[in-house]
Structure formats: structure tokens, C-alpha cells
XYZ file of C-alpha atoms in Angstrom:
577
model
C 15.295 17.874 7.587
C 11.890 16.657 6.317
C 10.025 16.791 3.008
C 6.885 18.740 3.345
C 5.340 19.189 -0.008
C 6.072 17.180 -3.591
C 4.997 18.454 -6.846
C 5.426 16.502 -10.236
C 4.509 17.640 -13.481
C 4.646 15.683 -16.808
C 6.752 12.753 -15.510
C 5.794 9.146 -16.742
C 2.042 8.609 -15.907
C 1.965 11.732 -13.654
C 0.593 15.012 -15.843
C 0.251 16.491 -12.244
C 0.779 15.711 -8.770
C 0.549 18.330 -5.489
C 1.006 16.328 -2.024
C 1.334 18.040 1.217
C 3.390 15.561 3.265
C 2.231 15.549 6.941
C 4.145 12.658 8.674
C 7.428 11.057 8.852
C 5.992 7.755 8.260
C 4.545 7.918 4.633
C 2.816 4.932 3.043
C 1.469 5.021 -0.083
C -1.241 2.437 -0.923
C -4.067 2.124 -3.531
C -4.979 -0.300 -6.733
C -2.129 -0.811 -9.596
C -1.247 1.530 -12.373
C -2.012 4.825 -10.120
C 1.920 5.810 -10.236
C 2.844 4.636 -6.703
C 6.478 3.489 -7.491
C 6.760 6.687 -9.811
C 5.935 8.917 -6.782
C 9.258 7.308 -4.989
C 10.943 7.126 -8.116
C 10.724 11.212 -8.846
C 11.748 11.560 -5.192
C 14.897 9.685 -5.792
C 15.682 11.378 -9.098
C 15.143 14.464 -7.404
C 17.112 14.458 -4.383
C 19.731 11.429 -4.799
C 23.422 12.464 -5.085
C 23.662 11.117 -8.587
C 25.696 13.126 -10.952
C 24.311 11.174 -14.088
C 20.552 10.098 -14.988
C 19.529 9.041 -18.108
C 16.283 9.975 -19.456
C 14.488 9.396 -22.969
C 10.962 10.174 -24.482
C 9.154 7.485 -22.699
C 9.762 9.517 -19.271
C 7.474 12.194 -20.571
C 3.996 12.348 -19.871
C 2.074 10.826 -23.174
C 5.760 11.035 -24.542
C 5.112 14.833 -25.215
C 8.551 16.052 -25.069
C 7.159 19.701 -25.654
C 5.853 19.783 -21.767
C 9.154 19.765 -19.241
C 9.384 17.227 -16.446
C 9.348 19.024 -13.336
C 9.854 17.381 -9.680
C 9.809 20.010 -6.983
C 10.685 18.492 -3.524
C 10.269 21.060 -0.447
C 12.371 20.426 2.800
C 11.879 22.105 6.150
C 13.142 21.394 9.573
C 16.542 21.955 8.747
C 18.837 21.695 11.885
C 21.823 24.310 11.304
C 23.349 22.889 14.414
C 25.220 20.094 11.796
C 28.032 20.848 10.428
C 26.964 19.808 6.970
C 23.788 21.542 7.116
C 25.667 25.232 8.295
C 27.885 24.712 5.054
C 24.891 23.901 2.849
C 23.583 27.423 3.986
C 26.765 29.175 3.331
C 26.346 32.809 1.549
C 28.160 31.030 -1.136
C 25.779 28.466 -1.537
C 21.954 28.441 -0.667
C 21.594 30.905 2.218
C 19.571 33.418 0.018
C 17.362 30.879 -1.164
C 15.547 30.158 1.591
C 11.734 30.121 1.382
C 8.734 29.754 2.929
C 6.043 26.568 3.109
C 2.261 26.304 2.733
C -0.108 23.705 2.526
C -0.110 24.419 -1.258
C 3.582 24.048 -1.716
C 6.755 26.475 -1.756
C 6.147 30.385 -1.017
C 8.487 33.019 -2.648
C 9.734 34.202 0.960
C 9.427 32.553 4.734
C 6.019 33.960 6.483
C 6.627 35.675 9.650
C 6.925 32.729 12.297
C 6.781 30.394 9.749
C 8.816 27.422 8.813
C 12.252 28.195 6.731
C 12.220 25.621 3.577
C 14.585 24.983 0.539
C 12.947 24.048 -2.798
C 14.857 21.520 -4.849
C 13.751 20.984 -8.580
C 14.578 18.847 -11.240
C 13.840 19.850 -14.725
C 14.096 17.729 -17.936
C 13.501 19.188 -21.299
C 13.309 17.617 -24.822
C 17.047 17.644 -24.929
C 16.952 14.813 -22.157
C 19.442 16.631 -20.281
C 18.254 16.846 -16.148
C 19.037 19.796 -14.535
C 18.893 19.894 -10.735
C 18.636 23.473 -9.139
C 17.321 25.497 -6.144
C 14.427 28.038 -6.584
C 12.356 30.110 -4.450
C 8.707 29.429 -4.301
C 6.860 27.168 -7.214
C 9.327 26.161 -10.219
C 7.012 27.688 -13.011
C 9.292 29.269 -15.595
C 12.804 28.423 -16.811
C 14.029 32.070 -16.491
C 12.964 32.331 -12.758
C 15.731 32.629 -10.157
C 17.384 29.508 -9.441
C 21.119 28.024 -8.629
C 22.268 25.070 -9.661
C 22.730 22.049 -6.981
C 25.207 19.514 -7.724
C 25.228 15.890 -6.679
C 27.845 16.974 -3.789
C 25.193 19.175 -2.245
C 22.519 16.515 -2.649
C 24.272 14.196 -0.562
C 23.436 16.499 2.266
C 19.803 15.310 1.996
C 20.943 11.739 2.976
C 18.395 10.278 0.816
C 18.815 6.519 -0.297
C 16.430 3.950 -1.810
C 15.911 0.580 0.005
C 14.829 -2.097 -2.326
C 15.835 -5.753 -3.604
C 18.325 -4.110 -5.886
C 20.392 -2.889 -3.765
C 23.395 -5.479 -3.113
C 25.686 -2.533 -4.235
C 25.098 -0.970 -0.830
C 27.303 -4.182 0.646
C 30.194 -2.926 -0.938
C 32.236 0.246 -0.450
C 31.873 1.461 -3.379
C 31.121 4.901 -4.931
C 27.973 6.836 -2.857
C 27.207 3.752 -1.168
C 25.860 3.323 2.204
C 29.171 1.975 3.361
C 31.192 4.454 2.097
C 28.971 7.287 3.280
C 29.233 5.559 6.824
C 33.240 5.223 6.529
C 33.477 9.052 5.338
C 34.374 10.271 8.883
C 37.528 7.567 9.116
C 40.598 8.500 8.660
C 42.575 7.309 5.705
C 41.602 6.733 1.998
C 39.785 3.706 1.077
C 41.389 3.732 -2.102
C 44.886 3.981 -1.100
C 43.807 1.767 1.710
C 42.684 -0.822 -0.871
C 45.607 -0.576 -2.551
C 47.493 -1.957 0.316
C 44.760 -4.577 0.799
C 45.205 -5.732 -2.691
C 48.738 -6.759 -2.121
C 46.940 -9.337 0.275
C 44.188 -10.472 -1.802
C 44.906 -14.070 -1.818
C 44.548 -14.055 1.788
C 41.182 -15.671 3.134
C 40.361 -13.473 5.688
C 41.525 -9.506 5.906
C 38.763 -8.715 8.841
C 41.574 -8.160 11.184
C 44.102 -6.301 8.894
C 44.982 -2.810 10.297
C 44.052 -1.106 7.327
C 40.460 -2.278 7.209
C 39.599 -1.959 11.012
C 37.195 0.768 10.414
C 35.294 -1.166 8.137
C 34.968 -4.125 10.590
C 33.904 -1.955 13.363
C 31.115 -0.931 11.195
C 30.116 -4.519 10.127
C 30.260 -4.880 13.842
C 27.545 -2.435 14.329
C 25.412 -3.588 11.533
C 25.479 -7.048 12.839
C 23.836 -5.681 15.821
C 21.433 -3.319 14.363
C 20.510 -6.180 11.942
C 19.486 -8.442 14.667
C 17.212 -6.107 15.951
C 15.450 -6.229 12.786
C 15.519 -10.582 12.754
C 18.503 -11.382 11.025
C 20.778 -13.222 12.867
C 24.352 -13.374 11.710
C 26.954 -15.620 13.144
C 29.494 -13.286 11.773
C 29.708 -10.315 9.468
C 33.082 -8.835 8.244
C 34.587 -7.176 4.932
C 36.323 -9.718 2.358
C 37.514 -9.529 -1.094
C 34.672 -10.095 -3.358
C 36.601 -12.195 -6.119
C 33.672 -12.860 -8.651
C 33.771 -8.460 -9.114
C 35.145 -8.120 -12.566
C 37.498 -4.943 -11.369
C 39.655 -4.697 -8.225
C 38.768 -1.330 -6.492
C 37.026 -0.350 -3.350
C 33.740 -1.805 -4.703
C 35.546 -5.198 -4.373
C 35.442 -5.031 -0.726
C 32.021 -6.063 0.524
C 30.489 -7.674 3.590
C 30.592 -10.958 3.846
C 28.904 -13.796 6.528
C 31.761 -16.134 7.366
C 33.017 -16.752 3.465
C 29.528 -15.651 1.791
C 28.584 -12.349 0.253
C 25.900 -10.874 1.685
C 24.598 -10.428 -1.921
C 23.678 -13.793 -1.868
C 21.235 -13.733 0.842
C 17.601 -13.848 0.370
C 15.744 -10.655 -0.792
C 14.267 -10.136 2.867
C 17.452 -10.460 4.568
C 19.055 -8.359 2.345
C 16.227 -5.804 2.759
C 16.272 -5.782 6.363
C 20.094 -5.648 6.754
C 19.973 -2.703 4.133
C 17.363 -0.524 6.419
C 19.730 -1.160 9.474
C 22.641 0.150 7.513
C 20.269 3.176 6.327
C 19.512 3.817 10.090
C 23.019 4.125 10.848
C 23.490 6.906 8.398
C 23.494 10.170 9.503
C 22.405 9.154 13.028
C 19.247 8.195 11.231
C 18.394 11.409 10.364
C 17.832 10.814 6.572
C 15.108 9.917 4.135
C 14.396 6.544 2.883
C 12.243 5.539 -0.029
C 11.134 1.738 -0.026
C 9.197 0.323 -3.005
C 6.628 -2.678 -1.779
C 7.788 -2.739 1.845
C 6.794 -6.127 2.166
C 8.901 -7.904 -0.476
C 10.596 -10.806 0.915
C 9.416 -10.538 4.457
C 6.937 -12.615 6.712
C 4.250 -10.745 8.558
C 6.540 -10.937 11.730
C 9.794 -9.488 9.851
C 7.202 -6.891 8.352
C 6.124 -5.404 11.954
C 9.601 -5.583 13.039
C 10.885 -3.469 10.680
C 8.294 -1.139 10.441
C 9.019 -0.662 14.195
C 12.225 -0.422 13.770
C 11.990 2.343 11.032
C 9.458 4.476 12.730
C 12.019 4.800 15.798
C 15.222 5.426 13.427
C 14.451 9.343 13.256
C 14.166 8.613 9.372
C 11.415 10.199 7.117
C 9.925 7.341 5.423
C 8.098 6.932 1.913
C 6.875 3.561 1.162
C 4.535 1.892 -0.981
C 2.616 -1.307 0.060
C 0.304 -4.221 -1.375
C 0.506 -5.948 1.926
C -2.415 -6.150 4.715
C 0.113 -6.804 7.164
C 1.769 -3.875 6.644
C -1.252 -1.261 6.500
C -2.537 -3.270 9.770
C 0.640 -1.769 11.525
C 0.069 1.980 10.456
C -1.930 4.527 12.525
C -4.142 6.814 10.701
C -4.190 9.400 13.005
C -0.537 10.041 12.470
C -1.036 10.260 8.770
C 0.913 7.173 7.879
C -1.624 5.908 5.348
C -2.124 7.701 1.747
C -4.488 6.473 -0.670
C -3.350 7.343 -4.265
C -5.630 8.086 -7.072
C -4.942 9.023 -10.968
C -7.793 9.783 -13.204
C -7.860 9.576 -17.039
C -6.312 12.934 -17.474
C -3.133 11.765 -15.393
C -3.838 13.711 -12.324
C -2.797 11.800 -9.423
C -3.629 12.914 -5.712
C -2.613 11.728 -2.461
C -5.136 11.441 0.079
C -4.627 10.791 3.985
C -6.691 8.618 5.471
C -6.782 10.519 8.640
C -9.215 12.743 6.987
C -11.923 10.611 7.682
C -12.955 10.371 11.586
C -12.618 6.914 13.434
C -11.718 4.987 10.071
C -8.315 3.301 12.064
C -10.475 0.086 13.160
C -12.067 -0.650 9.508
C -8.471 -0.219 8.287
C -7.212 -2.991 10.527
C -10.081 -4.994 10.299
C -10.582 -4.988 6.642
C -7.015 -3.984 5.321
C -7.504 -5.999 2.218
C -10.149 -3.285 1.001
C -8.202 -0.664 0.986
C -5.662 -2.024 -1.928
C -8.403 -2.027 -4.550
C -10.018 0.802 -6.727
C -13.681 -0.581 -5.781
C -15.063 -1.763 -2.615
C -18.478 -3.302 -1.731
C -19.481 -2.747 1.492
C -21.265 -5.924 2.905
C -23.496 -5.768 5.821
C -21.682 -8.853 7.089
C -20.029 -12.453 6.609
C -22.900 -13.941 4.737
C -22.771 -11.150 1.978
C -19.303 -11.859 1.343
C -19.534 -15.723 1.177
C -22.638 -14.805 -1.406
C -20.123 -12.747 -3.319
C -17.297 -15.102 -3.278
C -19.340 -18.019 -4.943
C -21.030 -15.215 -7.505
C -17.974 -14.607 -8.569
C -16.610 -18.043 -9.436
C -20.062 -18.617 -10.726
C -19.850 -15.868 -13.080
C -15.673 -16.706 -14.000
C -15.335 -17.666 -17.354
C -13.646 -16.523 -20.630
C -15.892 -13.159 -21.056
C -16.457 -12.281 -17.205
C -12.924 -11.540 -15.385
C -13.162 -12.351 -11.773
C -13.778 -9.358 -9.185
C -10.315 -9.397 -8.021
C -9.097 -9.351 -11.519
C -10.554 -5.567 -11.764
C -9.470 -4.025 -8.451
C -12.658 -4.758 -6.539
C -12.504 -6.055 -2.952
C -15.166 -6.638 -0.103
C -15.585 -5.269 3.074
C -17.302 -6.208 5.908
C -19.348 -2.986 7.510
C -20.149 -4.986 10.749
C -23.557 -4.879 10.535
C -26.857 -2.711 9.198
C -26.379 -0.324 11.915
C -23.003 0.563 10.349
C -23.394 0.463 6.381
C -24.163 4.310 6.158
C -21.206 5.563 8.377
C -18.341 3.028 6.995
C -19.618 3.376 3.251
C -19.338 7.414 3.530
C -16.060 7.221 4.843
C -14.836 4.988 1.818
C -16.684 7.757 -0.535
C -14.957 10.376 1.134
C -11.384 8.818 0.537
C -12.505 8.673 -3.449
C -13.182 4.842 -3.348
C -15.624 3.643 -6.119
C -18.320 2.092 -3.894
C -21.207 -0.151 -3.688
C -23.577 -1.473 -0.709
C -24.764 -5.444 -0.657
C -27.395 -5.465 2.159
C -30.595 -6.878 3.567
C -33.647 -5.126 3.647
C -35.133 -6.101 7.042
C -34.143 -3.520 9.484
C -35.518 0.217 9.000
C -34.381 0.774 12.229
C -30.679 0.154 11.583
C -30.560 1.344 7.711
C -33.497 3.387 7.112
C -34.744 4.208 3.314
C -33.274 7.924 4.124
C -29.667 6.221 4.881
C -29.947 4.561 1.469
C -31.039 7.164 -0.166
C -28.075 9.410 1.167
C -25.814 6.877 -0.094
C -27.114 6.623 -3.488
C -26.826 10.558 -3.551
C -23.227 10.260 -2.179
C -22.505 8.258 -5.223
C -22.938 4.671 -3.906
C -24.282 1.838 -5.750
C -27.012 -0.035 -3.851
C -27.867 -4.061 -3.983
C -30.361 -4.355 -1.544
C -33.098 -7.302 -1.463
C -36.872 -6.720 -1.587
C -38.441 -5.006 1.655
C -38.481 -6.908 4.858
C -36.082 -9.525 3.295
C -32.583 -10.666 4.631
C -30.275 -12.626 2.559
C -31.383 -15.877 3.903
C -35.163 -14.627 3.418
C -34.453 -13.896 -0.080
C -32.327 -17.297 -0.605
C -35.691 -19.208 0.497
C -38.103 -17.185 -1.154
C -36.193 -17.465 -4.465
C -35.218 -21.034 -4.392
C -36.908 -23.825 -6.355
C -39.312 -25.608 -4.498
C -38.549 -28.896 -5.703
C -34.623 -28.450 -4.724
C -35.721 -27.318 -1.176
C -34.602 -30.548 0.820
C -31.210 -30.434 -0.865
C -30.581 -26.706 -0.228
C -31.683 -27.844 3.589
C -29.058 -30.648 3.273
C -26.275 -28.512 2.094
C -26.862 -25.871 4.805
C -26.261 -28.725 7.192
C -23.303 -30.335 5.782
C -21.260 -26.937 5.291
C -21.812 -26.362 9.032
C -19.639 -27.378 11.622
C -22.104 -27.755 14.511
C -25.488 -28.129 12.422
C -27.605 -31.245 12.307
C -30.093 -32.107 9.403
C -32.400 -33.861 12.308
C -32.359 -30.750 14.477
C -32.794 -28.251 11.303
C -35.993 -30.169 10.396
C -37.386 -30.623 13.821
C -36.971 -27.149 14.259
C -38.971 -26.244 11.258
C -41.847 -28.355 11.745
C -42.065 -27.093 15.737
C -42.188 -24.144 14.501
C -45.472 -22.369 15.709
C -46.528 -21.255 12.364
C -45.926 -24.559 10.273
C -47.232 -27.113 13.251
C -51.218 -26.479 11.547
C -49.233 -28.282 8.365
C -48.337 -31.449 10.342
C -45.440 -31.867 8.296
C -43.088 -34.850 8.252
C -39.441 -35.552 8.552
C -38.830 -35.618 5.016
C -38.515 -32.135 3.405
C -39.034 -33.726 -0.120
C -42.420 -34.338 0.682
C -43.663 -30.765 1.801
C -46.151 -29.108 0.549
C -44.998 -25.290 -1.078
C -46.661 -22.484 1.042
C -45.264 -18.599 1.390
C -45.628 -19.127 5.364
C -43.008 -22.406 4.903
C -40.713 -20.098 3.070
C -40.663 -17.214 5.293
C -40.544 -19.558 8.362
C -37.617 -21.258 7.042
C -35.948 -17.523 5.739
C -36.816 -16.513 9.736
C -35.316 -19.684 11.301
C -32.111 -19.713 9.092
C -31.473 -15.738 9.834
C -32.176 -15.924 13.548
C -30.301 -19.654 14.061
C -27.058 -18.282 11.941
C -27.366 -21.037 9.426
C -24.896 -19.277 6.925
C -23.845 -16.160 8.869
C -19.921 -17.026 8.443
C -18.035 -16.711 5.119
C -17.237 -20.383 4.249
C -20.903 -21.334 5.237
C -22.296 -18.621 3.090
C -20.021 -19.359 0.014
C -20.868 -23.138 0.007
C -24.418 -22.907 0.216
C -24.618 -19.875 -2.453
C -22.233 -21.892 -4.480
C -24.704 -25.257 -4.831
C -27.785 -22.462 -5.018
C -26.527 -20.393 -7.807
C -26.238 -23.444 -10.195
C -30.271 -23.782 -9.667
C -31.964 -20.479 -9.337
C -33.621 -18.886 -11.964
C -31.991 -15.841 -13.651
C -35.104 -14.147 -13.159
C -34.867 -14.119 -9.654
C -34.046 -11.434 -7.132
C -31.014 -12.842 -5.844
C -29.393 -13.430 -9.610
C -31.117 -10.637 -11.347
C -29.754 -8.468 -8.622
C -26.255 -9.496 -8.116
C -25.648 -9.543 -12.056
C -26.450 -5.772 -12.001
C -24.107 -5.328 -9.426
C -21.261 -7.461 -11.107
C -22.303 -4.944 -14.558
C -21.370 -2.004 -12.116
C -17.877 -3.926 -11.104
C -17.060 -4.154 -14.547
C -17.734 -0.524 -15.478
C -14.892 1.142 -16.272
C -14.776 4.012 -13.991
């Protein structure tokens, strides 16, 4: 089965959420405090086979206990050839609670030739007692037709949460993955364990006839973990003597004499995922908060590849560009999470924007924030990085602390298209660009972006960022500016730069010497240096531009075009939107 729709009302930071789930791998991205983890927790609470959940007043939106928590999850694609699914749909259970499904959520009746769905709702009122039920259509009132669904039946859904706190899954305890994997084996583990307890002082029980099935499972997990990038010399069930009580939960997986719970977070996550993939033949639902935790980029890539090929439906969150780059927009694998001041949360698939996959891969970091500055190229990004540090003090937090990031649009001709895509996805978007190429970025393009809600930071007419720098910079410091440009560059020689300026046709009549400290100021000379810097790519790399503007910003006048317009852009960044 697959989750097709999720609705959440009045749960923690979520006043309302209605999410049409489109894919098998669903990764939620966006800035902090938009309730990404809360969405996974809601799915966990609604579908996991727990018999007890503890709620308190803080679980209610704004702690308003008079507004019931409702978490409703609608599932379709049921395979009724499976024995446990057939039992789930017996007349004595949930056969008459089959419903339909639409983009907006569950329907009271299935539509002709439409998907057959079942909608499970978790309700919590001021008594703080959770009640799970199967309902037909949207759960709108307490009195509507519903049937309780208990933990044993929710276990049929096969939902598990993989995170760094999953040590108990490495034991044969209540409802752990290992116990569920052992469910088809002969014998009762509690009975088996009473036999094993007599041999508890033994160092190795892996060959004990009563534990052979557990060893078989351990061998399988060892092989699957290898595919996920974890190499284990051995894996066997052993008695964990640090457990305070002796029961099935004392039986856990070990590598040699070391319990797996003592492994690193990343290794445990990969092994846990391998175990999860074996559960129900992989036809289950996995929740993974911050998928990248503890994993190097190559391990992240391997885990995502294995999860995609596991037949599971995955719900994950991430703050990692490495994760974002591995996911496909066209397959609805990335959703942007947004939350407004009223607590309304929305999830939009990046697939609503055509041709955005390239930007997602080349500018993955940008999609993790709330505000994005679309930069014409690397020079603008370097300038902003320098300005951010220049402004950083006790009163002015840095850009990264206000969930703002930079995005390289890839040239003037791409700015309108890229920034319109960002606006469609709901990002607060600004533009930092040159003003010297109307054929690539016309005044009509700029006006269109303004009308769509973008903030525009642009230099004077006919000026690139290099032109503006040489136009604004104090003349007495021009020689030092040329020196820092050359010192910051990997290959640019100071003598070559000076010679290029002197021999520029517009400048030759001035008969300049080789020492720029003795040059006389003129608009033609300023313009020529701007032209040469632009065409010669003197600062067209992020690190080049950052070093040059780190120097220049200390000397530019506050009234200069560069500083005044960057200051206005910074004010836009700091606005609480």
C-alpha cells in the first residue's frame, strides 16, 4: 500500500496541512521551524503499531485543547493477494470502510474505476487520550461513522521510523524490526529465551539450536548492510548483559563481542535501513528524519539508491545539499515545506516548475532557506559574501542566520526564468544583477519580476558590477585596488594589468606612466578600467570577488551606489516575512 494523502489539524506547530502525496520517495526540504519533523511525527503517531502514546497540552496548536488534534492518513494501492491484507479487509474488520481518494483527500465512496482507499484517523481531545479509527471520507466530526483500529491491525501497515535513536531495533524486543522479521519462524521467542537463559554465561550462542533462526536473519542483515556501505566482520545474536532485565529484548545483534548499539550513528542508520528493507519484503513505509545524519556524501548516495530500489515508500527530511542533488524533481521526490504566521503548512512538489532540475543540482544549498538572492553570476555571490561579513556585528546578524541563501542564475539571460521559478515555489526572492545588457535582461523583464514580488538590486544603467566598482571607488585608492585584484587572482600579473590599461585605445592619448598612483582621475579612465575588468574576468570567480570586495567595502563611501544598494538589499533580507 501507499500513502496518498495526509491531513493534519491542530498538532504542535501545524494549524492545518493538506498534502497530496505523489511519489514513492518523498523528501521534505525548507527552512527551520516550518514543521518538517512534525509531519513525520504525525505519520508515525497515526500509523505505527504502538498501543500507548502520551500527549500533553503542548501537543495542541497554541496549546488550545478545545481544538482536537486530527491526523488523517489515506492509503491506497492495497495488494489484497497478501494474506495479512486479506485479513485486514475481512467483513468483521474494515471491508465496509473502503473509500475513494481525490487530490483534495479521501472521498466517502470510491469513484467508478477509481482507486480503493482506506483512511485512518488519529484524534486527541482535551482528555489527552488518543483514539485511532478508520473513517470514510474526511474526518470532520466525532459522531461520523468510524471503527476503532487497534495496534495489531496498524502493524499490517508496516510503518517504521529509522533514526539515530533506533537502538532497540537491534534487539528481539516488542514490535522491533528483528521481532517482526522473526514472526514467521517456528517457536515462541519467550519460550526459546528461557532455554537460552540457562546458557547465559556462554560467550557465543550464535550456534545454539534455539537461536539459529535469529542467526539466519543476522546473516541476511550482514549481507544487506554490505550493500549499503557497512562492512561487518561478523554479525550474531548474543546476550546483552548490560540490559537490566532478562527477556527477549536482552537478545541483540553483535559484531564479534560488540553490541551494534555501540556503533556510530551513521553505521547504525545504514544497518537499520537494511533491516527495514527486509521487512515485509520491503513493501512498507519508512520515516527518516534528517536522512544525512552521520553519513558521508558517498554513504548518502548509496543509502538513497538502496531505498529507492527497496519497494518501500519513503518519507524523509533533509538539510543536506548532498541529499537534494541525488533526488529527481520529475518523480516528485522533493517537496518545499512552507508555514505562514497562522500555522497553515503547505508542501509543494518542485515538479510544478518546469526545467528546475539543473538549478536544484547546481544550487542545492539555496533551496534549504526561506529567502533566496538570485545572483547573475559568481562575482555577485562573492560581493555578497564580503558584504555579509562587513555588516556582521551585534546588531546585524549574518545572512545565513536569517535563512537566506545565494543562487547562481547562470547569466543575465537566465535571471528572469530562474527567479520566476523560485517565486512559484513560494521563496521570498531578490535579484542582484548588472544593468549593462538589455538584450539579455530587459527593463520589461525586471518589471515582470517586480510585479511577481521579487526585490531588485541593480546597478546604474549601462553598468556591470565591475563598472560600478571603478565608478564608485575613491580615486586615491585606485592603485591599491588594482594591486589587490592582482594579488587575489591566480594568474593575473600586476604589470600586465597596468600595461593593458595604458595601451587601451581610449587611454593612450593620456600617456599614463607605469605607476597608477600618479594617474589623473577621469571618467574615461574609470570607464575603461571597468570595461577591462569585465571583459578580462578580473574578479569573475567567487573567491576573487570576495577578496576584492572585502578590501573595497572598507573604503567605499556609504553614499556610493554599491554600498547604498547593498544596504537596501540587506534591509530586505532582515525583514520578517
